[in-house]
mmCIF file with all atom_site columns, C-alpha atoms in Angstrom:
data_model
loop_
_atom_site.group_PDB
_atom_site.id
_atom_site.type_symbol
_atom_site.label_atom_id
_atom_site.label_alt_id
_atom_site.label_comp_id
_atom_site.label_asym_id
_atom_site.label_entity_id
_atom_site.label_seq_id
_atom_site.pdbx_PDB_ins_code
_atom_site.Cartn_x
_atom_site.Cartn_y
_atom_site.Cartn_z
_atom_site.occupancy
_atom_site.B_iso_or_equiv
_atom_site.pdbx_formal_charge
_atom_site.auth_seq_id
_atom_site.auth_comp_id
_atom_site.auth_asym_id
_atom_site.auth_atom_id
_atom_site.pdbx_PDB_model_num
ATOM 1   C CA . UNK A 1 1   ? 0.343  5.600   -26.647 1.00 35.00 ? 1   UNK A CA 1
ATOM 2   C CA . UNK A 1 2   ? -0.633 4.121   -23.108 1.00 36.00 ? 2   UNK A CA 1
ATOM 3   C CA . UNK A 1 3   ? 1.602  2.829   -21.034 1.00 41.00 ? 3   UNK A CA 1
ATOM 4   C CA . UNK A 1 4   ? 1.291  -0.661  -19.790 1.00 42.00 ? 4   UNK A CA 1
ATOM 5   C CA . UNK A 1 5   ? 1.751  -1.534  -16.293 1.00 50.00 ? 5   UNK A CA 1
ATOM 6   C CA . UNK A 1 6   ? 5.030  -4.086  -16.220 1.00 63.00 ? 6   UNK A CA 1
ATOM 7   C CA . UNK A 1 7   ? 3.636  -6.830  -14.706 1.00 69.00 ? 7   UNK A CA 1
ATOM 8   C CA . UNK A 1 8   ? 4.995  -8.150  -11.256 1.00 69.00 ? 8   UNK A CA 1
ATOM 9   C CA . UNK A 1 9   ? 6.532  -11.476 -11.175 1.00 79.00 ? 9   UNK A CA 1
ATOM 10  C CA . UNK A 1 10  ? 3.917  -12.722 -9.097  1.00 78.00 ? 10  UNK A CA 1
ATOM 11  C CA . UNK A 1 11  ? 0.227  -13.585 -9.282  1.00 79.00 ? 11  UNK A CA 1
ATOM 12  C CA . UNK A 1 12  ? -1.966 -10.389 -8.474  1.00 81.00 ? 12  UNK A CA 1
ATOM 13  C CA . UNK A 1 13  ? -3.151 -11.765 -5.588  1.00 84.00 ? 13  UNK A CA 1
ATOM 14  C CA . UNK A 1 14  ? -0.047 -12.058 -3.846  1.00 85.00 ? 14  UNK A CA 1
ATOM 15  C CA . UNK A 1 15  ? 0.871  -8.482  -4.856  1.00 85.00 ? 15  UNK A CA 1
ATOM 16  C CA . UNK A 1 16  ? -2.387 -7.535  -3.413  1.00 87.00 ? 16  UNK A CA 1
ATOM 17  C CA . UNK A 1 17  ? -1.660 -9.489  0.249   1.00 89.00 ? 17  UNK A CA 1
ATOM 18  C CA . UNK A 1 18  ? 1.417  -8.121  0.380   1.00 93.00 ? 18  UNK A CA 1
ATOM 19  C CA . UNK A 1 19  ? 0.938  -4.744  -0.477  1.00 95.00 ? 19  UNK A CA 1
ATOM 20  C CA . UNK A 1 20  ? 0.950  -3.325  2.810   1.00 96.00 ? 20  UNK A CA 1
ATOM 21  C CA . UNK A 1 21  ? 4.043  -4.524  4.362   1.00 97.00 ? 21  UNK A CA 1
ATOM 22  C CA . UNK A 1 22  ? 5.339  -3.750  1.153   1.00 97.00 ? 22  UNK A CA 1
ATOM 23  C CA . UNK A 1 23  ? 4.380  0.176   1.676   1.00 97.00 ? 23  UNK A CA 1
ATOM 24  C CA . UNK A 1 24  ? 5.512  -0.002  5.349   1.00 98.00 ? 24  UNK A CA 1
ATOM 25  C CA . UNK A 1 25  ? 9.031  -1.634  4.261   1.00 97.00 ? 25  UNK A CA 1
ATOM 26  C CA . UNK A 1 26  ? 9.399  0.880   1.279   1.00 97.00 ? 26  UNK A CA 1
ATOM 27  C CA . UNK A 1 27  ? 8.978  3.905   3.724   1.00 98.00 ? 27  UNK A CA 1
ATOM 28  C CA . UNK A 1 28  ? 11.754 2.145   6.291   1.00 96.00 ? 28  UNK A CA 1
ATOM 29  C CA . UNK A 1 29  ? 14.348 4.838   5.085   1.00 94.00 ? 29  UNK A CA 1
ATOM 30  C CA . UNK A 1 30  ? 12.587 7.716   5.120   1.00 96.00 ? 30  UNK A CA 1
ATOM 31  C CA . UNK A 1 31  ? 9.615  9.481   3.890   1.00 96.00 ? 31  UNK A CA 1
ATOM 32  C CA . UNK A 1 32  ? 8.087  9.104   0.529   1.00 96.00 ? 32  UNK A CA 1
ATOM 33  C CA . UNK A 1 33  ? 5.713  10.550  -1.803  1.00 93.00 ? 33  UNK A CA 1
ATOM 34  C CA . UNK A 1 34  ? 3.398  8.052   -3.913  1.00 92.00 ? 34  UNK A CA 1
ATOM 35  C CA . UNK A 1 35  ? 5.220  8.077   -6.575  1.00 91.00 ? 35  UNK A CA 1
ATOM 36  C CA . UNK A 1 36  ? 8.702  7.234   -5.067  1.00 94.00 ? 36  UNK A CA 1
ATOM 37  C CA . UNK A 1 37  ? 6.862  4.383   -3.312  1.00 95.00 ? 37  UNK A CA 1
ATOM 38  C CA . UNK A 1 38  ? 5.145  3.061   -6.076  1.00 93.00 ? 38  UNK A CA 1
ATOM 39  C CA . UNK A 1 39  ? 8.830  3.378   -7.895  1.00 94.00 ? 39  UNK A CA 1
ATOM 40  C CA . UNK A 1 40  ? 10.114 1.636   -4.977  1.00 95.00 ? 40  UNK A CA 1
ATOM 41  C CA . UNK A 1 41  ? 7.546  -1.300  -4.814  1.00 94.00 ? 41  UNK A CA 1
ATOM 42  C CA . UNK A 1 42  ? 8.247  -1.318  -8.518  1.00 92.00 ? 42  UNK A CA 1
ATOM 43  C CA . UNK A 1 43  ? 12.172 -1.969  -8.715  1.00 92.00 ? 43  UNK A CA 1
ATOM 44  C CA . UNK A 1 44  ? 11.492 -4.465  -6.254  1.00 92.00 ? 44  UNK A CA 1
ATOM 45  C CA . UNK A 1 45  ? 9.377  -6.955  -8.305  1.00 89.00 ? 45  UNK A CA 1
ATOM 46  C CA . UNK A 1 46  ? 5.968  -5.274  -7.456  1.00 89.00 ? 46  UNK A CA 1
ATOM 47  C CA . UNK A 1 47  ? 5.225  -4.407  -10.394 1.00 86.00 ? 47  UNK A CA 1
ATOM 48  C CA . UNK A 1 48  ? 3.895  -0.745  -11.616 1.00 84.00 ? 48  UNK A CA 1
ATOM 49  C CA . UNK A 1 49  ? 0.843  0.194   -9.226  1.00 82.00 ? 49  UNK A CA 1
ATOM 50  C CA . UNK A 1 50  ? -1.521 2.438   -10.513 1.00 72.00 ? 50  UNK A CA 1
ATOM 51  C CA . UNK A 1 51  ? -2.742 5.034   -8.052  1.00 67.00 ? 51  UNK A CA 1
ATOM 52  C CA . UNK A 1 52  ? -5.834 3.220   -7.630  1.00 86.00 ? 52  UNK A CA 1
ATOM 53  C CA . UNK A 1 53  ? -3.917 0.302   -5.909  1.00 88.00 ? 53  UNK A CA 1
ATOM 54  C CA . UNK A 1 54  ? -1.555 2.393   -3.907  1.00 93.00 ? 54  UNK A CA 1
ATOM 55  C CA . UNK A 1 55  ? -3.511 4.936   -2.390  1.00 93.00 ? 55  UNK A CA 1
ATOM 56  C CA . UNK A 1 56  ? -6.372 3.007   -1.088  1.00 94.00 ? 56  UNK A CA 1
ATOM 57  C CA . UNK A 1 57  ? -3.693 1.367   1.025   1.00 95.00 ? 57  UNK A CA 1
ATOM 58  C CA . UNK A 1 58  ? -2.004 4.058   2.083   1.00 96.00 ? 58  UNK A CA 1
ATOM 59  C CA . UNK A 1 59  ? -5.100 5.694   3.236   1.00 96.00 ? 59  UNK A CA 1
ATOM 60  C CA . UNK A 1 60  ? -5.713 2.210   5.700   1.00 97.00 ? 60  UNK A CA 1
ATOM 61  C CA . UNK A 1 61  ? -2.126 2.661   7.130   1.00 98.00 ? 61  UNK A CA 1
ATOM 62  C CA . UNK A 1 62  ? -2.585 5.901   8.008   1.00 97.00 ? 62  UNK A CA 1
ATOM 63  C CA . UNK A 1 63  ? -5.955 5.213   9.394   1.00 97.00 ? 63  UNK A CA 1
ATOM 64  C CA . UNK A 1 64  ? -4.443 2.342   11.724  1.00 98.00 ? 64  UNK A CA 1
ATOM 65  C CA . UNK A 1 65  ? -1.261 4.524   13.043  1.00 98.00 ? 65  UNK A CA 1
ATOM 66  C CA . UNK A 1 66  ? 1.497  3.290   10.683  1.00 98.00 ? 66  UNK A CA 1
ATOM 67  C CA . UNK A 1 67  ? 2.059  6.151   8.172   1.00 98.00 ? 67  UNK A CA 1
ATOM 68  C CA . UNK A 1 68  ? 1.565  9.795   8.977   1.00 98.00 ? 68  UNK A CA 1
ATOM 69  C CA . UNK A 1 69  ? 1.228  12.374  6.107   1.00 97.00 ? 69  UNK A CA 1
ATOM 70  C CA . UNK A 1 70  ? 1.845  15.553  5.309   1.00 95.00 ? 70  UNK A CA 1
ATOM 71  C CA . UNK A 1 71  ? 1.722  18.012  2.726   1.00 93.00 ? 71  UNK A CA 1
ATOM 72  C CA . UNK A 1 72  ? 4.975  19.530  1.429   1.00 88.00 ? 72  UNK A CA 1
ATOM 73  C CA . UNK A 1 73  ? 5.440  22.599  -0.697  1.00 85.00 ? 73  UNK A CA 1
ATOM 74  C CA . UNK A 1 74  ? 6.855  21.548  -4.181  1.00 75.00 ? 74  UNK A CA 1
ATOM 75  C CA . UNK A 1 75  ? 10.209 23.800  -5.527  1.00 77.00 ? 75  UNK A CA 1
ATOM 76  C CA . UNK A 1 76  ? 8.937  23.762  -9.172  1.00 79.00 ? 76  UNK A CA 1
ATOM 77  C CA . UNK A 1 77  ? 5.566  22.596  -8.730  1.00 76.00 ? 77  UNK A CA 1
ATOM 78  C CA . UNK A 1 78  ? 2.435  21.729  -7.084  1.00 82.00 ? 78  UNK A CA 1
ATOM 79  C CA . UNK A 1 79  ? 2.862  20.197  -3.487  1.00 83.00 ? 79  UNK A CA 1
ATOM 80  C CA . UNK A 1 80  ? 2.951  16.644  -2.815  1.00 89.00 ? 80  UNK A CA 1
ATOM 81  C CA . UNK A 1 81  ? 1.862  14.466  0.186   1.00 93.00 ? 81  UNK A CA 1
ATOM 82  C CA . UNK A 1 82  ? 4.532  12.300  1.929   1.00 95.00 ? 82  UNK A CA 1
ATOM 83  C CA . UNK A 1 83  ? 4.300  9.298   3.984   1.00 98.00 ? 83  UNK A CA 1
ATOM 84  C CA . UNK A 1 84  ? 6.559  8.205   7.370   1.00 98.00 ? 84  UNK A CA 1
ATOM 85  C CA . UNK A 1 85  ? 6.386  5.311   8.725   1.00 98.00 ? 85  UNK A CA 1
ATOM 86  C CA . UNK A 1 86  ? 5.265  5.350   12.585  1.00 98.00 ? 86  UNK A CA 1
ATOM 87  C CA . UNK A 1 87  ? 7.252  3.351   15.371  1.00 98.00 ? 87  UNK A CA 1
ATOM 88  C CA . UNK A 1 88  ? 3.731  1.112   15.033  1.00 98.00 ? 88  UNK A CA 1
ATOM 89  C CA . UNK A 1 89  ? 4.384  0.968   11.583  1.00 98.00 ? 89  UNK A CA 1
ATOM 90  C CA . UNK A 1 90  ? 7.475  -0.627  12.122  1.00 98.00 ? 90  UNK A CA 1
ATOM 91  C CA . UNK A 1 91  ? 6.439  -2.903  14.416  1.00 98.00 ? 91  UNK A CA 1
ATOM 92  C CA . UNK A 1 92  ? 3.353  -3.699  11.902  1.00 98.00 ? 92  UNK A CA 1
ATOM 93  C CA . UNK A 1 93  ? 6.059  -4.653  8.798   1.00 98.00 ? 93  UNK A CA 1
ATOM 94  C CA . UNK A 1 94  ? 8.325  -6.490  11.207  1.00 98.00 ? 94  UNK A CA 1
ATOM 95  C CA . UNK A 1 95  ? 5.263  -8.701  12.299  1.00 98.00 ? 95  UNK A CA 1
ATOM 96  C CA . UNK A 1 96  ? 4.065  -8.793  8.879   1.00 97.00 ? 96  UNK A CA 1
ATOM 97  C CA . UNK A 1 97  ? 6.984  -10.418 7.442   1.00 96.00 ? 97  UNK A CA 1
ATOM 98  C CA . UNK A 1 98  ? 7.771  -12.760 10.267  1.00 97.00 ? 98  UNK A CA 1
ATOM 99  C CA . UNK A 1 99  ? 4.363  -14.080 9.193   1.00 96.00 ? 99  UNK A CA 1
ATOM 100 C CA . UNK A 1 100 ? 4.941  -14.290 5.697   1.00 94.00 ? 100 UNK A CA 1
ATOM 101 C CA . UNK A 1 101 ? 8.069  -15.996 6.476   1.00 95.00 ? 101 UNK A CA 1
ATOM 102 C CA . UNK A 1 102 ? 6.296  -18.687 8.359   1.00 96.00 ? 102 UNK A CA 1
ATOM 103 C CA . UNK A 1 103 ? 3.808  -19.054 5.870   1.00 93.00 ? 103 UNK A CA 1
ATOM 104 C CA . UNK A 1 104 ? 6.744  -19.259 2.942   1.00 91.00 ? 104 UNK A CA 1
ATOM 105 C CA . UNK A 1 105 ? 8.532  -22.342 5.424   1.00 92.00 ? 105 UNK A CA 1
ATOM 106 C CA . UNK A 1 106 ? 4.797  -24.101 5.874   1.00 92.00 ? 106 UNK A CA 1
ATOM 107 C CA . UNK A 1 107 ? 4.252  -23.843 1.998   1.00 89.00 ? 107 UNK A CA 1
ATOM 108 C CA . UNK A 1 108 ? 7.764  -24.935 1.611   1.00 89.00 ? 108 UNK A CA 1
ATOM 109 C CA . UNK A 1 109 ? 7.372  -28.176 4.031   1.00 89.00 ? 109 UNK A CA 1
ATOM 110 C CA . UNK A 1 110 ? 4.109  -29.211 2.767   1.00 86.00 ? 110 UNK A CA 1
ATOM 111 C CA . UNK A 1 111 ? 5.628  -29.386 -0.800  1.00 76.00 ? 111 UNK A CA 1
ATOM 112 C CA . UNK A 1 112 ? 8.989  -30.937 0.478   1.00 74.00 ? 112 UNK A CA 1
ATOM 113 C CA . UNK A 1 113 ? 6.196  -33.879 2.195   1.00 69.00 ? 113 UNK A CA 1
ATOM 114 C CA . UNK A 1 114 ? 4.144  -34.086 -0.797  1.00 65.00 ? 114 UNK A CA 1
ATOM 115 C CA . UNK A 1 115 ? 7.154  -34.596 -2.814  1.00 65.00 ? 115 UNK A CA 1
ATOM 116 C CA . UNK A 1 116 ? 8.666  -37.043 -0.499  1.00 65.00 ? 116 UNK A CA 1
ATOM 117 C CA . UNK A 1 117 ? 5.391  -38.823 -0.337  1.00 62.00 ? 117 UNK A CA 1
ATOM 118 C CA . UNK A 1 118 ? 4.981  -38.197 3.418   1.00 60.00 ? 118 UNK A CA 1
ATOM 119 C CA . UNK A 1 119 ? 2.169  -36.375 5.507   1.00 56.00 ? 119 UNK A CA 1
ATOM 120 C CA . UNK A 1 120 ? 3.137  -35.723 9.130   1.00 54.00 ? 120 UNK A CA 1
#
């Protein structure tokens, strides 16, 4: 049987645009593998991400300074590659989400207008 991604409570393209200061938030405690930050993204409302989402984007971030990898030995296993978030990184989620903030109050005004039947 397949597994079916659980869907994220938001339109795909949201997911999508915020996918990367989603990464750079879920690494804000510490370093993570892909799997614990696709778990992460997952228990909050991101939906399950399929490697072919994730990785792509955590190859950008580590191209532009925000994540750093490296390879660590598994106990039991094979080794795994973990991301850390950068001091730009952090910088990079903070800004991000001050933006998405300001774009969540302009969407919110421009409906609380509309509704009220006023433009400013």
């Amino acid at each position: 049987m397949t597994e079916t991604p659980d869907p994220a409570p938001w339109p795909s393209a949201w997911v999508r645009a915020a996918l990367e200061p989603a990464i750079l938030g879920s690494l804000a405690a510490g370093p993570l593998h892909g799997y614990g930050i696709a778990q992460a993204l997952a228990e909050h409302g991101f939906g399950r991400l399929r490697g072919g989402s994730l990785y792509p984007v955590l190859g950008r971030l580590e191209e532009a300074g925000h994540v750093t990898a490296r390879w660590v030995e598994g106990a039991s296993g094979p080794g795994r590659k973990d991301y850390a978030l950068t001091e730009a990184g952090r910088r990079a989620h903070r800004d991000a989400v001050a933006e998405l903030h300001r774009l969540a109050d302009a969407l919110g005004t421009l409906a609380d207008d509309t509704a009220e039947g006023t433009r400013p």
